[in-house]
Amino acid sequence: MQTIRLGDVRYNAQIGAFEARVDVDRNGTTYRYPCQVAGPIDMDSGHVRAGLTRHAMRMSDSGTSLWSHL
């Protein structure tokens, strides 16, 4: 079982992307990823959250070399 939590979502106007810390809890271990999704500042918040979640899941499936344990 895994749980996904997004930290504060912020817009970085310099690069035109939303950024957030995303925590993926898997079997009692938390993995934290810095994620971003490109888009305009008025992008639908549901799409922003879904994009950040997809980014975290791609990073989470990349292998143990990118994991950060808490």
Short mmCIF file of C-alpha atoms in Angstrom, two decimals:
data_model
loop_
_atom_site.label_atom_id
_atom_site.label_comp_id
_atom_site.label_asym_id
_atom_site.label_seq_id
_atom_site.Cartn_x
_atom_site.Cartn_y
_atom_site.Cartn_z
CA MET A 1 0.00 0.00 0.00
CA GLN A 2 1.28 3.48 -0.79
CA THR A 3 0.15 6.97 0.11
CA ILE A 4 1.07 10.16 -1.75
CA ARG A 5 1.18 13.60 -0.09
CA LEU A 6 1.97 16.92 -1.76
CA GLY A 7 3.70 19.70 0.15
CA ASP A 8 3.05 23.37 -0.59
CA VAL A 9 2.55 23.89 -4.32
CA ARG A 10 4.23 27.03 -5.65
CA TYR A 11 4.49 28.60 -9.07
CA ASN A 12 7.99 29.36 -10.35
CA ALA A 13 7.45 32.13 -12.92
CA GLN A 14 11.12 32.01 -14.00
CA ILE A 15 10.69 28.55 -15.49
CA GLY A 16 6.89 28.55 -15.97
CA ALA A 17 6.22 25.53 -13.77
CA PHE A 18 4.52 24.49 -10.56
CA GLU A 19 6.80 22.91 -7.96
CA ALA A 20 6.19 20.89 -4.83
CA ARG A 21 7.75 18.34 -2.54
CA VAL A 22 5.91 15.04 -2.94
CA ASP A 23 6.12 12.30 -0.31
CA VAL A 24 5.44 8.71 -1.32
CA ASP A 25 4.87 6.42 1.68
CA ARG A 26 5.46 2.80 0.79
CA ASN A 27 5.32 0.02 3.38
CA GLY A 28 6.22 2.32 6.26
CA THR A 29 9.05 4.13 4.47
CA THR A 30 8.70 7.68 3.13
CA TYR A 31 10.44 8.72 -0.08
CA ARG A 32 10.55 12.46 -0.81
CA TYR A 33 10.86 13.89 -4.32
CA PRO A 34 11.20 17.46 -5.65
CA CYS A 35 8.67 17.60 -8.47
CA GLN A 36 7.50 20.07 -11.08
CA VAL A 37 4.96 20.35 -13.85
CA ALA A 38 5.13 22.97 -16.60
CA GLY A 39 2.10 25.12 -17.31
CA PRO A 40 0.56 28.57 -17.13
CA ILE A 41 -0.11 30.17 -13.75
CA ASP A 42 -3.88 29.71 -14.25
CA MET A 43 -3.60 25.96 -14.92
CA ASP A 44 -6.38 23.93 -13.28
CA SER A 45 -5.29 22.87 -9.78
CA GLY A 46 -6.47 19.30 -10.39
CA HIS A 47 -4.19 19.04 -13.42
CA VAL A 48 -1.31 20.54 -11.44
CA ARG A 49 -1.72 18.03 -8.60
CA ALA A 50 -2.08 15.12 -11.03
CA GLY A 51 1.05 16.19 -12.92
CA LEU A 52 3.08 16.50 -9.73
CA THR A 53 1.87 13.08 -8.60
CA ARG A 54 2.82 11.51 -11.96
CA HIS A 55 6.28 13.09 -11.73
CA ALA A 56 6.79 11.62 -8.25
CA MET A 57 5.65 8.19 -9.39
CA ARG A 58 8.06 8.26 -12.34
CA MET A 59 10.89 9.17 -9.99
CA SER A 60 9.80 6.53 -7.49
CA ASP A 61 9.93 3.84 -10.16
CA SER A 62 13.44 4.85 -11.29
CA GLY A 63 15.34 2.65 -8.88
CA THR A 64 16.93 3.06 -5.49
CA SER A 65 19.67 5.45 -6.61
CA LEU A 66 17.23 8.39 -6.53
CA TRP A 67 15.45 7.59 -3.26
CA SER A 68 15.61 9.80 -0.21
CA HIS A 69 14.68 8.10 3.08
CA LEU A 70 13.12 10.05 5.94
#
